[in-house]
PDB file of C-alpha atoms and ligand atoms in Angstrom:
ATOM      1  CA  MET A   1     -37.366-133.750 -78.370  1.00 43.00           C
ATOM      2  CA  ARG A   2     -36.549-135.671 -81.508  1.00 44.00           C
ATOM      3  CA  LEU A   3     -33.059-136.298 -80.165  1.00 42.00           C
ATOM      4  CA  LEU A   4     -34.525-137.623 -76.935  1.00 42.00           C
ATOM      5  CA  MET A   5     -36.840-139.972 -78.861  1.00 42.00           C
ATOM      6  CA  THR A   6     -33.935-141.283 -80.878  1.00 39.00           C
ATOM      7  CA  VAL A   7     -31.977-141.945 -77.740  1.00 40.00           C
ATOM      8  CA  LEU A   8     -34.933-143.713 -76.139  1.00 41.00           C
ATOM      9  CA  VAL A   9     -35.565-145.878 -79.186  1.00 40.00           C
ATOM     10  CA  GLY A  10     -31.896-146.719 -79.310  1.00 38.00           C
ATOM     11  CA  LEU A  11     -31.931-147.744 -75.675  1.00 40.00           C
ATOM     12  CA  THR A  12     -35.014-149.887 -76.134  1.00 40.00           C
ATOM     13  CA  ILE A  13     -33.497-151.702 -79.085  1.00 41.00           C
ATOM     14  CA  GLY A  14     -30.365-152.235 -77.034  1.00 41.00           C
ATOM     15  CA  LEU A  15     -32.403-153.796 -74.242  1.00 45.00           C
ATOM     16  CA  VAL A  16     -34.416-156.222 -76.329  1.00 46.00           C
ATOM     17  CA  SER A  17     -31.702-157.417 -78.686  1.00 47.00           C
ATOM     18  CA  GLY A  18     -30.328-160.925 -78.243  1.00 51.00           C
ATOM     19  CA  PRO A  19     -26.737-162.030 -77.816  1.00 52.00           C
ATOM     20  CA  THR A  20     -24.211-159.732 -79.428  1.00 55.00           C
ATOM     21  CA  PRO A  21     -22.171-161.238 -82.259  1.00 52.00           C
ATOM     22  CA  ALA A  22     -19.165-161.249 -79.929  1.00 57.00           C
ATOM     23  CA  GLU A  23     -20.888-163.753 -77.629  1.00 69.00           C
ATOM     24  CA  GLN A  24     -20.682-167.106 -79.292  1.00 84.00           C
ATOM     25  CA  THR A  25     -23.773-169.218 -79.067  1.00 94.00           C
ATOM     26  CA  TYR A  26     -23.037-172.247 -76.930  1.00 96.00           C
ATOM     27  CA  ARG A  27     -24.432-175.590 -78.039  1.00 97.00           C
ATOM     28  CA  PRO A  28     -24.006-178.354 -75.468  1.00 98.00           C
ATOM     29  CA  SER A  29     -22.203-181.440 -76.677  1.00 98.00           C
ATOM     30  CA  ALA A  30     -21.191-184.630 -74.920  1.00 98.00           C
ATOM     31  CA  GLN A  31     -17.708-185.941 -74.265  1.00 98.00           C
ATOM     32  CA  SER A  32     -16.947-189.475 -73.180  1.00 98.00           C
ATOM     33  CA  VAL A  33     -15.651-189.867 -69.620  1.00 98.00           C
ATOM     34  CA  SER A  34     -15.762-193.625 -69.196  1.00 98.00           C
ATOM     35  CA  ASP A  35     -17.702-196.595 -70.491  1.00 96.00           C
ATOM     36  CA  GLY A  36     -21.286-195.323 -71.025  1.00 98.00           C
ATOM     37  CA  VAL A  37     -20.604-192.175 -69.007  1.00 98.00           C
ATOM     38  CA  TYR A  38     -20.553-188.709 -70.585  1.00 99.00           C
ATOM     39  CA  ALA A  39     -19.988-185.126 -69.506  1.00 98.00           C
ATOM     40  CA  ILE A  40     -21.382-181.943 -71.004  1.00 98.00           C
ATOM     41  CA  VAL A  41     -18.997-179.163 -70.049  1.00 98.00           C
ATOM     42  CA  GLY A  42     -20.578-175.729 -70.045  1.00 97.00           C
ATOM     43  CA  PRO A  43     -18.831-172.387 -70.546  1.00 95.00           C
ATOM     44  CA  LEU A  44     -17.242-170.622 -67.580  1.00 92.00           C
ATOM     45  CA  GLY A  45     -18.790-167.181 -67.923  1.00 90.00           C
ATOM     46  CA  GLN A  46     -22.000-165.725 -66.524  1.00 92.00           C
ATOM     47  CA  ARG A  47     -25.484-166.889 -67.530  1.00 95.00           C
ATOM     48  CA  GLY A  48     -26.795-165.307 -70.705  1.00 96.00           C
ATOM     49  CA  GLU A  49     -28.906-165.914 -73.777  1.00 97.00           C
ATOM     50  CA  ALA A  50     -25.847-167.077 -75.691  1.00 97.00           C
ATOM     51  CA  ASN A  51     -25.340-169.997 -73.282  1.00 97.00           C
ATOM     52  CA  ALA A  52     -29.022-170.369 -72.279  1.00 97.00           C
ATOM     53  CA  GLY A  53     -27.946-170.347 -68.622  1.00 97.00           C
ATOM     54  CA  LEU A  54     -26.014-173.597 -69.107  1.00 98.00           C
ATOM     55  CA  ASN A  55     -22.820-172.208 -67.572  1.00 96.00           C
ATOM     56  CA  ALA A  56     -22.215-175.359 -65.536  1.00 97.00           C
ATOM     57  CA  ASN A  57     -21.417-179.008 -66.130  1.00 98.00           C
ATOM     58  CA  TYR A  58     -23.890-181.798 -66.781  1.00 98.00           C
ATOM     59  CA  GLY A  59     -23.553-185.496 -67.398  1.00 98.00           C
ATOM     60  CA  PHE A  60     -25.339-188.653 -68.342  1.00 99.00           C
ATOM     61  CA  ILE A  61     -25.084-192.408 -68.128  1.00 98.00           C
ATOM     62  CA  VAL A  62     -26.426-194.680 -70.836  1.00 98.00           C
ATOM     63  CA  THR A  63     -28.062-197.747 -69.279  1.00 98.00           C
ATOM     64  CA  SER A  64     -29.569-200.770 -71.002  1.00 97.00           C
ATOM     65  CA  SER A  65     -33.017-199.211 -71.315  1.00 97.00           C
ATOM     66  CA  GLY A  66     -32.481-195.474 -71.144  1.00 98.00           C
ATOM     67  CA  VAL A  67     -30.423-192.535 -69.971  1.00 98.00           C
ATOM     68  CA  ILE A  68     -29.751-191.138 -66.494  1.00 99.00           C
ATOM     69  CA  LEU A  69     -29.230-187.381 -66.802  1.00 99.00           C
ATOM     70  CA  ILE A  70     -27.293-185.541 -64.117  1.00 98.00           C
ATOM     71  CA  ASP A  71     -28.761-182.042 -63.663  1.00 98.00           C
ATOM     72  CA  SER A  72     -31.466-180.738 -65.914  1.00 98.00           C
ATOM     73  CA  GLY A  73     -30.545-177.216 -67.065  1.00 98.00           C
ATOM     74  CA  ALA A  74     -31.753-173.705 -66.294  1.00 98.00           C
ATOM     75  CA  SER A  75     -35.102-173.713 -68.137  1.00 98.00           C
ATOM     76  CA  ALA A  76     -37.314-175.773 -70.419  1.00 98.00           C
ATOM     77  CA  HIS A  77     -35.478-174.183 -73.362  1.00 98.00           C
ATOM     78  CA  SER A  78     -32.041-175.210 -72.094  1.00 98.00           C
ATOM     79  CA  ALA A  79     -33.316-178.668 -71.085  1.00 98.00           C
ATOM     80  CA  ALA A  80     -34.187-179.240 -74.742  1.00 98.00           C
ATOM     81  CA  LEU A  81     -30.606-178.304 -75.674  1.00 98.00           C
ATOM     82  CA  LEU A  82     -29.267-180.885 -73.198  1.00 98.00           C
ATOM     83  CA  GLU A  83     -31.680-183.474 -74.591  1.00 98.00           C
ATOM     84  CA  LYS A  84     -30.302-182.794 -78.057  1.00 98.00           C
ATOM     85  CA  ALA A  85     -26.737-183.333 -76.863  1.00 98.00           C
ATOM     86  CA  VAL A  86     -27.807-186.694 -75.394  1.00 98.00           C
ATOM     87  CA  LYS A  87     -29.525-187.639 -78.662  1.00 98.00           C
ATOM     88  CA  GLU A  88     -26.257-187.165 -80.525  1.00 98.00           C
ATOM     89  CA  VAL A  89     -24.877-190.056 -78.456  1.00 98.00           C
ATOM     90  CA  THR A  90     -27.839-192.399 -78.059  1.00 98.00           C
ATOM     91  CA  PRO A  91     -31.435-192.674 -79.264  1.00 98.00           C
ATOM     92  CA  LYS A  92     -32.455-193.998 -75.808  1.00 98.00           C
ATOM     93  CA  PRO A  93     -34.864-191.790 -73.849  1.00 98.00           C
ATOM     94  CA  ILE A  94     -33.971-189.908 -70.682  1.00 98.00           C
ATOM     95  CA  HIS A  95     -35.807-191.950 -68.072  1.00 98.00           C
ATOM     96  CA  TRP A  96     -34.146-190.551 -64.966  1.00 98.00           C
ATOM     97  CA  VAL A  97     -32.983-187.083 -63.939  1.00 98.00           C
ATOM     98  CA  LEU A  98     -30.794-186.587 -60.868  1.00 98.00           C
ATOM     99  CA  ASN A  99     -30.250-183.132 -59.350  1.00 98.00           C
ATOM    100  CA  THR A 100     -26.876-182.644 -57.644  1.00 98.00           C
ATOM    101  CA  GLY A 101     -27.888-179.268 -56.250  1.00 98.00           C
ATOM    102  CA  SER A 102     -30.335-176.438 -56.035  1.00 97.00           C
ATOM    103  CA  GLN A 103     -28.806-173.741 -58.217  1.00 95.00           C
ATOM    104  CA  ASP A 104     -31.087-172.704 -61.070  1.00 97.00           C
ATOM    105  CA  HIS A 105     -29.108-174.421 -63.821  1.00 97.00           C
ATOM    106  CA  ARG A 106     -29.085-177.726 -61.942  1.00 98.00           C
ATOM    107  CA  TRP A 107     -32.822-178.261 -61.733  1.00 98.00           C
ATOM    108  CA  LEU A 108     -35.122-175.822 -63.551  1.00 98.00           C
ATOM    109  CA  GLY A 109     -35.261-178.225 -66.514  1.00 98.00           C
ATOM    110  CA  ASN A 110     -36.833-180.975 -64.318  1.00 98.00           C
ATOM    111  CA  ASP A 111     -40.365-180.280 -65.473  1.00 98.00           C
ATOM    112  CA  TYR A 112     -39.356-180.518 -69.151  1.00 98.00           C
ATOM    113  CA  PHE A 113     -38.047-184.067 -68.649  1.00 98.00           C
ATOM    114  CA  ALA A 114     -40.846-185.109 -66.266  1.00 98.00           C
ATOM    115  CA  LYS A 115     -43.368-184.168 -68.958  1.00 98.00           C
ATOM    116  CA  ARG A 116     -41.547-186.605 -71.236  1.00 98.00           C
ATOM    117  CA  GLY A 117     -41.866-189.374 -68.681  1.00 97.00           C
ATOM    118  CA  ALA A 118     -38.666-189.067 -66.632  1.00 98.00           C
ATOM    119  CA  GLU A 119     -38.470-189.749 -62.902  1.00 98.00           C
ATOM    120  CA  VAL A 120     -36.781-186.860 -61.126  1.00 98.00           C
ATOM    121  CA  HIS A 121     -34.531-187.750 -58.197  1.00 98.00           C
ATOM    122  CA  ALA A 122     -32.871-185.596 -55.547  1.00 98.00           C
ATOM    123  CA  MET A 123     -31.800-185.814 -51.949  1.00 98.00           C
ATOM    124  CA  ALA A 124     -34.117-184.365 -49.309  1.00 98.00           C
ATOM    125  CA  ASN A 125     -32.037-181.321 -48.405  1.00 98.00           C
ATOM    126  CA  THR A 126     -31.520-180.398 -52.044  1.00 98.00           C
ATOM    127  CA  VAL A 127     -35.282-180.282 -52.503  1.00 98.00           C
ATOM    128  CA  LYS A 128     -35.593-178.168 -49.380  1.00 97.00           C
ATOM    129  CA  THR A 129     -33.202-175.534 -50.770  1.00 97.00           C
ATOM    130  CA  GLN A 130     -34.858-175.647 -54.189  1.00 97.00           C
ATOM    131  CA  LYS A 131     -38.165-174.828 -52.524  1.00 97.00           C
ATOM    132  CA  THR A 132     -36.686-171.837 -50.707  1.00 96.00           C
ATOM    133  CA  LEU A 133     -34.910-170.417 -53.723  1.00 95.00           C
ATOM    134  CA  PHE A 134     -37.002-170.941 -56.827  1.00 96.00           C
ATOM    135  CA  GLN A 135     -38.900-167.640 -56.884  1.00 96.00           C
ATOM    136  CA  GLN A 136     -35.737-165.645 -56.495  1.00 96.00           C
ATOM    137  CA  GLN A 137     -34.004-167.853 -59.087  1.00 96.00           C
ATOM    138  CA  LEU A 138     -36.688-167.387 -61.719  1.00 96.00           C
ATOM    139  CA  GLN A 139     -36.594-163.618 -61.261  1.00 96.00           C
ATOM    140  CA  GLY A 140     -32.817-163.533 -61.441  1.00 95.00           C
ATOM    141  CA  LEU A 141     -32.656-165.781 -64.488  1.00 96.00           C
ATOM    142  CA  GLU A 142     -35.154-163.687 -66.366  1.00 96.00           C
ATOM    143  CA  ARG A 143     -32.693-160.821 -66.307  1.00 96.00           C
ATOM    144  CA  PHE A 144     -30.031-163.050 -67.896  1.00 97.00           C
ATOM    145  CA  VAL A 145     -31.954-165.188 -70.389  1.00 97.00           C
ATOM    146  CA  GLY A 146     -35.202-163.245 -70.945  1.00 96.00           C
ATOM    147  CA  GLN A 147     -37.648-164.984 -73.279  1.00 96.00           C
ATOM    148  CA  GLN A 148     -35.775-168.282 -73.000  1.00 97.00           C
ATOM    149  CA  LEU A 149     -37.421-168.740 -69.612  1.00 97.00           C
ATOM    150  CA  LYS A 150     -40.860-169.097 -71.223  1.00 96.00           C
ATOM    151  CA  GLY A 151     -42.606-172.366 -70.389  1.00 96.00           C
ATOM    152  CA  THR A 152     -40.314-173.135 -67.451  1.00 97.00           C
ATOM    153  CA  VAL A 153     -42.021-174.602 -64.391  1.00 97.00           C
ATOM    154  CA  ALA A 154     -40.041-175.006 -61.172  1.00 97.00           C
ATOM    155  CA  MET A 155     -40.626-178.655 -60.361  1.00 98.00           C
ATOM    156  CA  GLN A 156     -38.844-180.331 -57.468  1.00 97.00           C
ATOM    157  CA  ALA A 157     -37.891-183.996 -57.536  1.00 96.00           C
ATOM    158  CA  ASN A 158     -40.643-186.594 -57.169  1.00 94.00           C
ATOM    159  CA  GLN A 159     -38.220-189.280 -55.938  1.00 98.00           C
ATOM    160  CA  VAL A 160     -36.644-187.934 -52.759  1.00 98.00           C
ATOM    161  CA  HIS A 161     -33.779-189.751 -51.058  1.00 98.00           C
ATOM    162  CA  PRO A 162     -32.736-189.521 -47.415  1.00 96.00           C
ATOM    163  CA  THR A 163     -29.577-187.645 -46.481  1.00 93.00           C
ATOM    164  CA  PRO A 164     -26.674-187.662 -45.906  1.00 96.00           C
ATOM    165  CA  GLU A 165     -25.904-190.675 -48.071  1.00 97.00           C
ATOM    166  CA  LYS A 166     -27.795-193.140 -50.222  1.00 98.00           C
ATOM    167  CA  ALA A 167     -26.780-196.150 -52.270  1.00 98.00           C
ATOM    168  CA  LEU A 168     -29.114-196.935 -55.124  1.00 97.00           C
ATOM    169  CA  THR A 169     -29.116-198.900 -58.334  1.00 98.00           C
ATOM    170  CA  ILE A 170     -30.845-197.493 -61.388  1.00 98.00           C
ATOM    171  CA  ASP A 171     -31.295-199.912 -64.270  1.00 98.00           C
ATOM    172  CA  GLY A 172     -28.233-201.872 -63.161  1.00 98.00           C
ATOM    173  CA  VAL A 173     -26.024-198.808 -62.554  1.00 98.00           C
ATOM    174  CA  ARG A 174     -24.724-198.541 -59.004  1.00 98.00           C
ATOM    175  CA  ILE A 175     -24.793-195.039 -57.582  1.00 98.00           C
ATOM    176  CA  GLN A 176     -23.431-193.747 -54.300  1.00 98.00           C
ATOM    177  CA  TRP A 177     -25.089-190.414 -53.621  1.00 98.00           C
ATOM    178  CA  ILE A 178     -23.360-188.249 -51.022  1.00 98.00           C
ATOM    179  CA  GLU A 179     -24.386-184.931 -49.528  1.00 98.00           C
ATOM    180  CA  THR A 180     -21.647-182.256 -49.574  1.00 97.00           C
ATOM    181  CA  ASN A 181     -23.443-179.041 -48.476  1.00 94.00           C
ATOM    182  CA  ALA A 182     -20.615-177.211 -50.221  1.00 91.00           C
ATOM    183  CA  HIS A 183     -21.897-174.353 -52.345  1.00 90.00           C
ATOM    184  CA  TYR A 184     -25.513-174.409 -51.216  1.00 92.00           C
ATOM    185  CA  PRO A 185     -27.120-176.333 -48.347  1.00 93.00           C
ATOM    186  CA  GLY A 186     -28.121-179.759 -49.643  1.00 96.00           C
ATOM    187  CA  ASP A 187     -25.563-179.895 -52.463  1.00 97.00           C
ATOM    188  CA  THR A 188     -24.480-183.417 -53.350  1.00 98.00           C
ATOM    189  CA  MET A 189     -22.005-185.473 -55.368  1.00 98.00           C
ATOM    190  CA  ILE A 190     -22.676-188.634 -57.351  1.00 98.00           C
ATOM    191  CA  TYR A 191     -20.170-191.479 -57.313  1.00 98.00           C
ATOM    192  CA  LEU A 192     -20.247-194.320 -59.832  1.00 98.00           C
ATOM    193  CA  PRO A 193     -18.012-196.973 -58.244  1.00 98.00           C
ATOM    194  CA  GLU A 194     -18.033-199.337 -61.238  1.00 98.00           C
ATOM    195  CA  VAL A 195     -16.345-196.798 -63.508  1.00 98.00           C
ATOM    196  CA  SER A 196     -14.611-194.726 -60.802  1.00 98.00           C
ATOM    197  CA  VAL A 197     -16.270-191.452 -61.797  1.00 98.00           C
ATOM    198  CA  VAL A 198     -17.551-188.697 -59.504  1.00 98.00           C
ATOM    199  CA  PHE A 199     -19.875-185.918 -60.614  1.00 98.00           C
ATOM    200  CA  THR A 200     -19.008-183.496 -57.835  1.00 98.00           C
ATOM    201  CA  GLY A 201     -21.651-180.822 -58.368  1.00 97.00           C
ATOM    202  CA  ASP A 202     -20.450-177.510 -56.995  1.00 94.00           C
ATOM    203  CA  LEU A 203     -18.012-179.094 -54.571  1.00 95.00           C
ATOM    204  CA  VAL A 204     -15.226-178.862 -57.161  1.00 96.00           C
ATOM    205  CA  TYR A 205     -14.418-176.093 -59.633  1.00 92.00           C
ATOM    206  CA  VAL A 206     -11.432-176.174 -61.923  1.00 92.00           C
ATOM    207  CA  ASP A 207     -10.262-173.555 -64.447  1.00 86.00           C
ATOM    208  CA  ARG A 208     -12.029-170.801 -62.529  1.00 79.00           C
ATOM    209  CA  ILE A 209     -11.954-169.832 -58.916  1.00 75.00           C
ATOM    210  CA  LEU A 210     -14.369-171.607 -56.654  1.00 79.00           C
ATOM    211  CA  GLY A 211     -17.538-169.713 -55.849  1.00 77.00           C
ATOM    212  CA  VAL A 212     -17.851-168.976 -52.155  1.00 78.00           C
ATOM    213  CA  LEU A 213     -21.215-167.441 -51.333  1.00 77.00           C
ATOM    214  CA  PRO A 214     -22.713-166.342 -48.028  1.00 75.00           C
ATOM    215  CA  GLN A 215     -24.642-169.642 -47.966  1.00 74.00           C
ATOM    216  CA  SER A 216     -21.581-171.756 -48.785  1.00 81.00           C
ATOM    217  CA  ASN A 217     -20.134-173.764 -45.943  1.00 85.00           C
ATOM    218  CA  VAL A 218     -16.383-174.026 -46.293  1.00 88.00           C
ATOM    219  CA  ARG A 219     -15.950-176.436 -43.393  1.00 89.00           C
ATOM    220  CA  LYS A 220     -18.580-178.836 -44.706  1.00 91.00           C
ATOM    221  CA  ALA A 221     -17.103-178.462 -48.173  1.00 92.00           C
ATOM    222  CA  GLN A 222     -13.668-179.342 -46.897  1.00 93.00           C
ATOM    223  CA  ALA A 223     -15.027-182.426 -45.122  1.00 95.00           C
ATOM    224  CA  ALA A 224     -16.817-183.452 -48.323  1.00 97.00           C
ATOM    225  CA  PHE A 225     -13.647-182.877 -50.287  1.00 97.00           C
ATOM    226  CA  GLN A 226     -11.831-185.265 -47.951  1.00 97.00           C
ATOM    227  CA  ARG A 227     -14.557-187.790 -48.627  1.00 98.00           C
ATOM    228  CA  LEU A 228     -13.986-187.294 -52.354  1.00 98.00           C
ATOM    229  CA  VAL A 229     -10.266-187.931 -51.839  1.00 98.00           C
ATOM    230  CA  SER A 230     -11.073-191.153 -49.974  1.00 98.00           C
ATOM    231  CA  LEU A 231     -13.124-192.386 -52.952  1.00 98.00           C
ATOM    232  CA  ASN A 232      -9.969-191.947 -55.050  1.00 98.00           C
ATOM    233  CA  PRO A 233     -11.871-191.579 -58.341  1.00 98.00           C
ATOM    234  CA  LYS A 234     -10.123-191.916 -61.655  1.00 98.00           C
ATOM    235  CA  HIS A 235     -12.288-189.257 -63.307  1.00 98.00           C
ATOM    236  CA  ILE A 236     -13.859-186.150 -61.857  1.00 98.00           C
ATOM    237  CA  VAL A 237     -16.575-184.169 -63.560  1.00 98.00           C
ATOM    238  CA  PRO A 238     -16.482-180.921 -61.569  1.00 97.00           C
ATOM    239  CA  GLY A 239     -19.335-178.449 -61.184  1.00 96.00           C
ATOM    240  CA  HIS A 240     -17.518-176.063 -63.491  1.00 95.00           C
ATOM    241  CA  GLY A 241     -14.469-176.485 -65.692  1.00 95.00           C
ATOM    242  CA  ARG A 242     -12.998-179.336 -67.671  1.00 97.00           C
ATOM    243  CA  VAL A 243     -13.254-183.040 -66.807  1.00 98.00           C
ATOM    244  CA  THR A 244     -10.282-183.726 -64.630  1.00 98.00           C
ATOM    245  CA  ASP A 245      -8.522-185.913 -62.079  1.00 98.00           C
ATOM    246  CA  LEU A 246      -8.110-185.812 -58.336  1.00 98.00           C
ATOM    247  CA  ALA A 247      -4.742-184.045 -58.513  1.00 97.00           C
ATOM    248  CA  GLN A 248      -6.101-181.005 -60.328  1.00 95.00           C
ATOM    249  CA  ALA A 249      -9.264-180.975 -58.210  1.00 97.00           C
ATOM    250  CA  LYS A 250      -7.029-180.847 -55.170  1.00 96.00           C
ATOM    251  CA  ARG A 251      -4.878-178.034 -56.575  1.00 94.00           C
ATOM    252  CA  ASP A 252      -7.768-175.865 -57.748  1.00 92.00           C
ATOM    253  CA  THR A 253     -10.327-176.584 -55.033  1.00 93.00           C
ATOM    254  CA  GLY A 254      -9.173-178.791 -52.138  1.00 95.00           C
ATOM    255  CA  ASP A 255      -6.176-176.577 -51.366  1.00 93.00           C
ATOM    256  CA  TYR A 256      -8.365-173.493 -51.581  1.00 90.00           C
ATOM    257  CA  TYR A 257     -10.760-174.861 -48.934  1.00 91.00           C
ATOM    258  CA  GLU A 258      -7.798-175.461 -46.677  1.00 91.00           C
ATOM    259  CA  TYR A 259      -6.431-172.005 -47.390  1.00 89.00           C
ATOM    260  CA  LEU A 260      -9.770-170.400 -46.520  1.00 87.00           C
ATOM    261  CA  ILE A 261     -10.099-172.368 -43.317  1.00 86.00           C
ATOM    262  CA  ALA A 262      -6.523-171.575 -42.270  1.00 86.00           C
ATOM    263  CA  ASN A 263      -6.784-167.845 -43.056  1.00 83.00           C
ATOM    264  CA  VAL A 264     -10.395-166.776 -42.908  1.00 76.00           C
ATOM    265  CA  GLY A 265     -10.992-169.028 -39.911  1.00 69.00           C
ATOM    266  CA  VAL A 266      -8.221-167.223 -38.006  1.00 68.00           C
ATOM    267  CA  ALA A 267      -9.554-163.818 -39.069  1.00 64.00           C
ATOM    268  CA  ALA A 268     -13.023-164.746 -37.827  1.00 61.00           C
ATOM    269  CA  ARG A 269     -11.642-165.758 -34.446  1.00 63.00           C
ATOM    270  CA  ASN A 270      -9.785-162.442 -34.308  1.00 61.00           C
ATOM    271  CA  MET A 271     -13.079-160.638 -34.958  1.00 56.00           C
ATOM    272  CA  ASP A 272     -11.861-158.964 -38.162  1.00 58.00           C
ATOM    273  CA  SER A 273     -14.719-157.546 -40.170  1.00 56.00           C
ATOM    274  CA  ILE A 274     -16.163-159.916 -42.747  1.00 53.00           C
ATOM    275  CA  GLY A 275     -15.727-157.364 -45.555  1.00 56.00           C
ATOM    276  CA  GLU A 276     -12.059-156.819 -44.783  1.00 58.00           C
ATOM    277  CA  THR A 277     -11.423-160.512 -44.437  1.00 59.00           C
ATOM    278  CA  LEU A 278     -12.997-161.364 -47.775  1.00 58.00           C
ATOM    279  CA  ASP A 279     -11.171-158.496 -49.484  1.00 60.00           C
ATOM    280  CA  LYS A 280      -7.941-159.911 -48.167  1.00 61.00           C
ATOM    281  CA  PHE A 281      -8.582-163.572 -48.799  1.00 62.00           C
ATOM    282  CA  ALA A 282     -11.376-164.095 -51.290  1.00 59.00           C
ATOM    283  CA  LYS A 283      -9.148-164.295 -54.328  1.00 59.00           C
ATOM    284  CA  PRO A 284      -5.617-165.162 -53.356  1.00 63.00           C
ATOM    285  CA  LYS A 285      -3.125-164.898 -56.193  1.00 60.00           C
ATOM    286  CA  GLN A 286      -2.233-168.553 -56.329  1.00 62.00           C
ATOM    287  CA  PHE A 287      -5.846-169.509 -57.042  1.00 65.00           C
ATOM    288  CA  THR A 288      -6.845-166.809 -59.522  1.00 53.00           C
ATOM    289  CA  LEU A 289      -4.502-167.593 -62.363  1.00 42.00           C
ATOM    290  CA  MET A 290      -7.039-169.953 -63.848  1.00 42.00           C
ATOM    291  CA  GLY A 291      -9.886-167.422 -63.580  1.00 37.00           C
ATOM    292  CA  ARG A 292     -11.563-166.780 -66.900  1.00 32.00           C
ATOM    293  CA  PHE A 293     -14.943-165.228 -66.270  1.00 29.00           C
TER     294      PHE A 293
HETATM  295 ZN1   ZN B   1     -22.397-173.704 -59.942  1.00 74.66          ZN
END
C-alpha cells in the first residue's frame, strides 16, 4: 500500500510540474525585417508551457501613432509576452491587432489587447472558423499550457473585413489583405506593398515540413502560393520558421503543394485509400530534411 501511495504521489508531482529543465523557456523577441516592420519568430516544436503556446511567427509594424500587431498569441499570458517583445522596440501602444488565421496561437490573445484599447481586425471567414473552433482549441491548449490559460477569453475580431481581398490603410500604412484558405478555412496573408513584405500566415512554412490537416485545402493553398509569387515580395515572414525570401518559400512550401497535387491528386482519382496515400506521400524525403519538431 505504501509503495502504491509513493507511486501515486510521484505521478501527481510529475503531472503538475512545469517545464522540465531540458525545455528552454522561450521569450519572444523582435527582429527587424524592413523599415518599421518586425518579426517575432517562435520555436518550431509543439505547444507547451516553456513556449507558452507561441510556437508560430508573429509580427508588428510601428506607425506614427502606435503599433499594428500581426496575430495575438495563444492566451492572455502569451499576449503579455508578445507585448513585452514589442516594448523592447518601441514605447508606442498596440492600437491594432490583425489575425491572419484561426489557429489558437493566432488569436486567443485578442481579448488581452482589446482590453488595453486595441481594435481587433480579421477577415470574415477567419472569424467564422474562429467561432467554430474556439471551444475545442481552449480544451486542447489546456493540456499543453495548463495554468497559463487562466484569464483567456476567446474574443473574435470587432473589425471584420470582406473576403477574399481587402485593401486598407491603417495610420498611413498600406495593407493588402488576401485570403489564402491554406491551412484552415479563412486563413489569410498580409502584404505591405511599400516595404515589399508578406506575412503569409500558415500558407508558408520553412525549416519544418508544412502542416497538412484534414481541413487544409491544398488546391486553394497552391493558388494562394501562386498569388504570393506574383506579389514578388522581398521579404517573407512565414507562419513557421525563419524570415526568408521567395526562393526558400518556394523550395520548402510551394514545391510541396505541387508535389501533393501531382501525387495525392492522382491517388485520389485512382481511389486509393486516404490512409495509404498519406502514408506514401505525407512526408516525402526531399521535404523532411528540414524537419525539427
Ligand atoms: Zn500554424
